[in-house]
Amino acid sequence: MSIAYLNGEYLPLEEARISPMDRGFLFGDGIYEVIPYYNGKSVGLMPHITRMINGLAEIEIKNSHTADEWKTLLDNLIAKNSDQGDNLGVYVHISRGTDVKRYHAYPEGVEPTIFCFTFGIKDPEPTDRTKVHQYSMISTEDLRWQRCHIKSTALLGNVIHFQEGYSSGHDEALLYNAKGELTEGSSCNAFIVKDGVIITPIQDNQILPGITRRIIIDSLKADGSLTVEERTITMDEVRNADELWITSSSKEIAPVTQLDGKPVGNGEVGEIWEKAFKIYTASKYDF
Ligand code: PDD
């Protein structure tokens, strides 16, 4: 039986209930996180918690837990669900809380709603480039909002873009801004490789500051054998790239071999992907 956490209580997931007057439900007024645990070991737990605390502060939702208290809560929830599989993701959702009326302004004296549950996630992909799952994507103009750095529960913009890819038989949608510059995927960050150099868009308001993105950059820089750059990338560069990757807590580093029906590079998973994924895999639990 899957155990959830709701406002201080651990309970069976099917029994968890919130009010329809919750601002998360009415306005998508909240912050969320998704954190992977493989065999009980988390990847990027503290960076995820830090991003969540920063997001809450940015939209002025009260945070009643220290980072260490969040860690204990999430580790406890994973332990209570250890019978649900070896690999679990934990979803954390904090909305502004339940009001008595529907009114746009932030209400005073309302307690945030905290809801967490776990779900099974797949084993990590093999690091062998001949065996890994290959992704196909479409590209489309990024029509979300100007605050994509906030991990908001208001995901309709992302959902519409994801659906564009999904309904046309693809795994994801790659997004570019009005200037034709790469931003990210509808539920992931993006990297390209050109002439052996790994490049990813800079961290600004146009993208989510992905924890997987950060772990990749930091672990590659620490290893030192590959070059990684953060800079603006045009869609022309994406279309001429040797490799394209998408990254997230659930996908880790996923190689994309088809974009808009055309092969990326030579249409095979690249050598740099394999090297980078091995470095990431060797150090991901250190973050
Ligand atoms: N998605 N960009 C967007 C728009 C995302 O939704 C995500 C994550 C990322 C990658 O972030 P991270 O590496 O911290 O997971 C980038 C999560 C997993 C989701 O919504 O399910």
Coordinates of C-alpha atoms and ligand atoms in Angstrom, one line a residue:
M1 CA 0.0 0.0 0.0
S2 CA 1.4 3.3 -1.0
I3 CA 1.8 5.8 1.9
A4 CA 1.5 9.5 1.3
Y5 CA 2.2 12.5 3.5
L6 CA -0.4 15.2 3.9
N7 CA -0.1 18.1 6.3
G8 CA 1.8 16.3 9.0
E9 CA 0.2 12.9 8.7
Y10 CA 1.3 9.7 6.9
L11 CA -1.7 7.9 5.4
P12 CA -2.7 5.6 2.5
L13 CA -2.5 7.5 -0.7
E14 CA -6.2 6.7 -1.6
E15 CA -7.3 8.3 1.7
A16 CA -5.6 11.6 1.1
R17 CA -8.1 14.5 0.6
I18 CA -7.8 18.3 0.2
S19 CA -10.4 21.0 -0.2
P20 CA -11.4 22.2 -3.7
M21 CA -10.9 25.7 -2.2
D22 CA -7.1 24.9 -2.1
R23 CA -5.3 27.5 -4.1
G24 CA -3.2 24.8 -5.7
F25 CA -6.4 23.5 -7.2
L26 CA -8.0 26.8 -8.1
F27 CA -4.9 28.7 -9.3
G28 CA -2.0 26.3 -9.6
D29 CA -0.6 28.4 -6.8
G30 CA 2.2 26.2 -5.5
I31 CA 5.7 24.8 -5.8
Y32 CA 6.7 21.2 -6.5
E33 CA 9.7 18.9 -6.7
V34 CA 10.4 15.4 -8.1
I35 CA 13.3 13.6 -6.5
P36 CA 14.6 10.1 -7.5
Y37 CA 15.8 7.4 -5.1
Y38 CA 17.5 4.3 -6.4
N39 CA 17.7 1.5 -3.9
G40 CA 17.0 4.0 -1.1
K41 CA 19.8 6.4 -2.2
S42 CA 18.7 9.9 -3.4
V43 CA 20.1 11.9 -6.2
G44 CA 20.4 15.6 -5.6
L45 CA 18.2 15.6 -2.5
M46 CA 19.7 18.7 -0.9
P47 CA 19.8 20.7 -4.2
H48 CA 16.2 19.8 -4.8
I49 CA 15.2 20.9 -1.3
T50 CA 17.2 24.2 -1.7
R51 CA 15.4 24.9 -5.1
M52 CA 12.1 24.2 -3.4
I53 CA 12.8 26.5 -0.5
N54 CA 14.0 29.3 -2.9
G55 CA 10.8 28.8 -5.0
L56 CA 8.6 29.1 -1.9
A57 CA 10.4 32.3 -0.9
E58 CA 10.1 33.8 -4.4
I59 CA 6.3 33.4 -4.4
E60 CA 5.9 34.2 -0.7
I61 CA 4.6 30.8 0.5
K62 CA 5.4 30.2 4.1
N63 CA 8.0 27.4 4.6
S64 CA 7.7 25.8 8.0
H65 CA 10.6 23.3 7.6
T66 CA 14.3 23.6 7.6
A67 CA 16.2 21.8 4.8
D68 CA 17.2 19.1 7.3
E69 CA 13.6 18.6 8.4
W70 CA 12.5 18.3 4.7
K71 CA 15.3 15.7 4.2
T72 CA 14.0 13.7 7.2
L73 CA 10.4 13.9 6.1
L74 CA 11.2 12.7 2.5
D75 CA 13.7 10.0 3.7
N76 CA 10.9 8.7 6.1
L77 CA 8.4 8.6 3.3
I78 CA 10.7 6.6 1.1
A79 CA 11.4 4.2 3.9
K80 CA 7.6 3.7 4.6
N81 CA 7.2 2.9 0.9
S82 CA 10.2 0.6 0.5
D83 CA 7.8 -2.3 -0.3
Q84 CA 6.7 -0.4 -3.4
G85 CA 9.9 -1.1 -5.4
D86 CA 13.6 -0.6 -5.4
N87 CA 13.5 2.7 -7.3
L88 CA 11.1 5.4 -6.2
G89 CA 10.5 9.0 -7.1
V90 CA 9.1 11.3 -4.5
Y91 CA 6.7 14.1 -5.5
V92 CA 6.5 17.0 -3.1
H93 CA 3.8 19.6 -3.6
I94 CA 3.3 22.7 -1.4
S95 CA 0.4 25.0 -2.3
R96 CA -0.4 28.3 -0.7
G97 CA -3.2 26.6 1.2
T98 CA -7.0 26.6 1.4
D99 CA -8.9 29.9 1.4
V100 CA -12.6 30.6 2.2
K101 CA -13.1 32.5 -1.1
R102 CA -11.6 32.6 -4.6
Y103 CA -9.6 35.8 -4.7
H104 CA -6.4 36.4 -6.6
A105 CA -4.4 38.2 -3.8
Y106 CA -2.3 36.0 -1.5
P107 CA -4.5 35.4 1.6
E108 CA -3.2 36.1 5.1
G109 CA -3.2 33.5 7.9
V110 CA -3.5 30.5 5.6
E111 CA -1.4 27.4 6.2
P112 CA 0.3 25.9 3.2
T113 CA -0.9 22.5 2.1
I114 CA 2.0 20.0 2.0
F115 CA 1.4 16.8 0.0
C116 CA 4.0 14.1 -0.9
F117 CA 3.7 10.7 -2.5
T118 CA 6.0 8.2 -4.0
F119 CA 5.8 6.3 -7.3
G120 CA 7.9 3.6 -9.0
I121 CA 10.6 4.7 -11.4
K122 CA 12.6 2.7 -13.9
D123 CA 16.1 1.3 -13.4
P124 CA 18.7 3.7 -14.7
E125 CA 19.4 3.2 -18.4
P126 CA 22.5 1.2 -19.4
T127 CA 25.6 3.3 -20.1
D128 CA 26.3 1.4 -23.3
R129 CA 25.3 3.6 -26.2
T130 CA 24.2 0.6 -28.3
K131 CA 21.6 -0.4 -25.6
V132 CA 20.2 2.8 -24.3
H133 CA 16.6 4.0 -25.1
Q134 CA 16.7 6.6 -27.9
Y135 CA 14.3 9.6 -27.9
S136 CA 12.6 11.4 -30.7
M137 CA 11.3 15.0 -30.4
I138 CA 9.6 17.7 -32.2
S139 CA 10.5 21.3 -31.9
T140 CA 8.0 24.1 -31.3
E141 CA 8.1 27.8 -30.1
D142 CA 8.1 28.1 -26.4
L143 CA 4.8 29.8 -25.5
R144 CA 5.0 29.4 -21.7
W145 CA 5.5 32.3 -19.4
Q146 CA 8.5 34.4 -18.5
R147 CA 9.1 32.8 -15.1
C148 CA 10.1 29.3 -16.1
H149 CA 12.8 29.3 -13.4
I150 CA 10.1 28.8 -10.8
K151 CA 9.1 25.2 -10.4
S152 CA 5.4 26.1 -10.2
T153 CA 2.6 23.5 -10.1
A154 CA 0.9 25.6 -12.8
L155 CA 2.1 23.4 -15.6
L156 CA -0.5 23.9 -18.3
G157 CA 2.0 25.7 -20.6
N158 CA 4.3 22.7 -20.3
V159 CA 1.5 20.2 -20.5
I160 CA 0.3 21.7 -23.9
H161 CA 3.8 21.5 -25.3
F162 CA 4.3 18.0 -24.0
Q163 CA 1.1 17.0 -25.6
E164 CA 2.2 18.4 -29.0
G165 CA 5.0 16.0 -29.0
Y166 CA 3.1 13.1 -27.5
S167 CA 0.1 13.3 -29.8
S168 CA 2.4 13.3 -32.9
G169 CA 4.1 10.1 -31.6
H170 CA 7.2 11.6 -30.1
D171 CA 8.7 11.5 -26.6
E172 CA 9.1 15.2 -25.9
A173 CA 8.9 18.7 -27.4
L174 CA 12.0 20.8 -27.7
L175 CA 11.3 24.5 -27.1
Y176 CA 12.8 27.7 -28.6
N177 CA 12.1 31.4 -27.9
A178 CA 10.9 34.1 -30.3
K179 CA 14.6 34.7 -31.3
G180 CA 15.0 31.1 -32.4
E181 CA 17.2 30.2 -29.4
L182 CA 16.9 26.9 -27.5
T183 CA 15.3 27.1 -24.1
E184 CA 14.5 23.6 -22.8
G185 CA 12.1 20.6 -23.2
S186 CA 8.6 20.7 -22.0
S187 CA 9.6 18.6 -18.9
C188 CA 13.4 18.5 -19.2
N189 CA 16.6 20.6 -19.8
A190 CA 18.5 20.2 -23.0
F191 CA 22.2 19.9 -24.1
I192 CA 23.8 19.7 -27.5
V193 CA 27.3 18.4 -28.5
K194 CA 29.3 19.9 -31.3
D195 CA 32.8 19.0 -32.2
G196 CA 33.3 17.3 -28.8
V197 CA 32.1 20.3 -26.8
I198 CA 29.0 19.9 -24.6
I199 CA 26.8 23.0 -24.6
T200 CA 23.6 23.9 -22.6
P201 CA 21.6 27.1 -22.5
I202 CA 22.4 29.5 -19.6
Q203 CA 20.4 29.4 -16.5
D204 CA 17.9 32.3 -16.7
N205 CA 14.2 33.0 -16.4
Q206 CA 13.6 31.0 -19.6
I207 CA 14.5 27.6 -18.1
L208 CA 14.1 25.6 -15.0
P209 CA 17.4 25.4 -13.1
G210 CA 17.4 21.6 -13.4
I211 CA 19.2 19.6 -10.7
T212 CA 20.2 16.9 -13.2
R213 CA 21.6 19.7 -15.4
R214 CA 23.6 21.0 -12.5
I215 CA 24.9 17.6 -11.5
I216 CA 26.0 17.0 -15.1
I217 CA 27.8 20.3 -15.4
D218 CA 29.5 19.9 -12.0
S219 CA 30.4 16.3 -12.4
L220 CA 31.9 16.9 -15.9
K221 CA 33.8 19.9 -14.7
A222 CA 35.2 17.9 -11.7
D223 CA 36.2 15.0 -14.0
G224 CA 37.9 17.4 -16.4
S225 CA 38.0 15.1 -19.5
L226 CA 35.1 16.7 -21.4
T227 CA 34.5 20.4 -22.1
V228 CA 31.1 21.9 -21.1
E229 CA 29.8 25.4 -21.8
E230 CA 26.7 27.3 -20.7
R231 CA 25.7 29.8 -23.4
T232 CA 23.0 30.8 -25.8
I233 CA 22.3 28.1 -28.5
T234 CA 20.4 28.9 -31.7
M235 CA 18.1 26.3 -33.3
D236 CA 20.4 26.3 -36.3
E237 CA 23.1 25.0 -34.0
V238 CA 20.7 22.4 -32.6
R239 CA 19.9 21.2 -36.1
N240 CA 23.6 20.9 -36.9
A241 CA 24.6 19.4 -33.6
D242 CA 26.4 16.0 -33.4
E243 CA 24.3 15.0 -30.4
L244 CA 21.3 16.2 -28.5
W245 CA 20.4 15.2 -24.9
I246 CA 17.5 15.9 -22.6
T247 CA 17.9 15.7 -18.9
S248 CA 15.7 15.4 -15.9
S249 CA 15.4 13.6 -12.5
S250 CA 13.4 10.9 -14.2
K251 CA 15.2 10.6 -17.5
E252 CA 18.7 11.3 -16.2
I253 CA 20.7 12.0 -19.5
A254 CA 18.5 10.8 -22.4
P255 CA 20.0 10.8 -25.9
V256 CA 17.8 12.2 -28.7
T257 CA 18.5 10.7 -32.1
Q258 CA 15.5 12.2 -34.0
L259 CA 14.3 15.8 -34.2
D260 CA 11.4 16.8 -36.4
G261 CA 11.7 13.5 -38.2
K262 CA 15.4 14.0 -39.1
P263 CA 18.4 12.3 -37.6
V264 CA 20.4 14.2 -35.0
G265 CA 24.1 14.0 -36.1
N266 CA 24.5 10.5 -37.7
G267 CA 21.3 9.3 -36.1
E268 CA 23.0 7.2 -33.5
V269 CA 23.7 7.7 -29.8
G270 CA 26.9 9.6 -29.6
E271 CA 30.2 8.7 -28.0
I272 CA 30.2 11.9 -25.9
W273 CA 26.8 10.9 -24.4
E274 CA 28.3 7.6 -23.3
K275 CA 31.3 9.2 -21.7
A276 CA 29.2 11.9 -20.0
F277 CA 26.6 9.4 -18.8
K278 CA 29.4 7.2 -17.3
I279 CA 30.8 10.2 -15.4
Y280 CA 27.4 11.3 -14.2
T281 CA 26.5 7.7 -13.1
A282 CA 29.7 7.4 -11.1
S283 CA 29.1 10.5 -9.1
K284 CA 25.3 11.2 -9.0
Y285 CA 24.9 10.0 -5.4
D286 CA 27.5 12.5 -4.2
F287 CA 25.1 15.4 -4.9
Ligands
PDD1 N1 10.5 17.8 -14.7 N2 12.7 21.7 -17.2 C1 11.4 21.4 -16.9 C2 10.4 22.3 -17.6 C3 11.0 20.4 -16.1 O1 9.7 20.1 -15.8 C4 12.0 19.5 -15.5 C5 11.7 18.4 -14.6 C6 13.4 19.8 -15.8 C7 14.5 19.1 -15.2 O2 14.7 19.4 -13.9 P1 15.4 18.3 -12.8 O3 16.6 17.9 -13.4 O4 15.5 19.1 -11.6 O5 14.4 17.2 -12.7 C8 13.7 20.9 -16.6 C9 10.0 17.0 -13.6 C10 10.8 15.7 -13.4 C11 8.5 16.7 -13.7 O6 7.8 17.7 -13.9 O7 8.1 15.6 -13.6

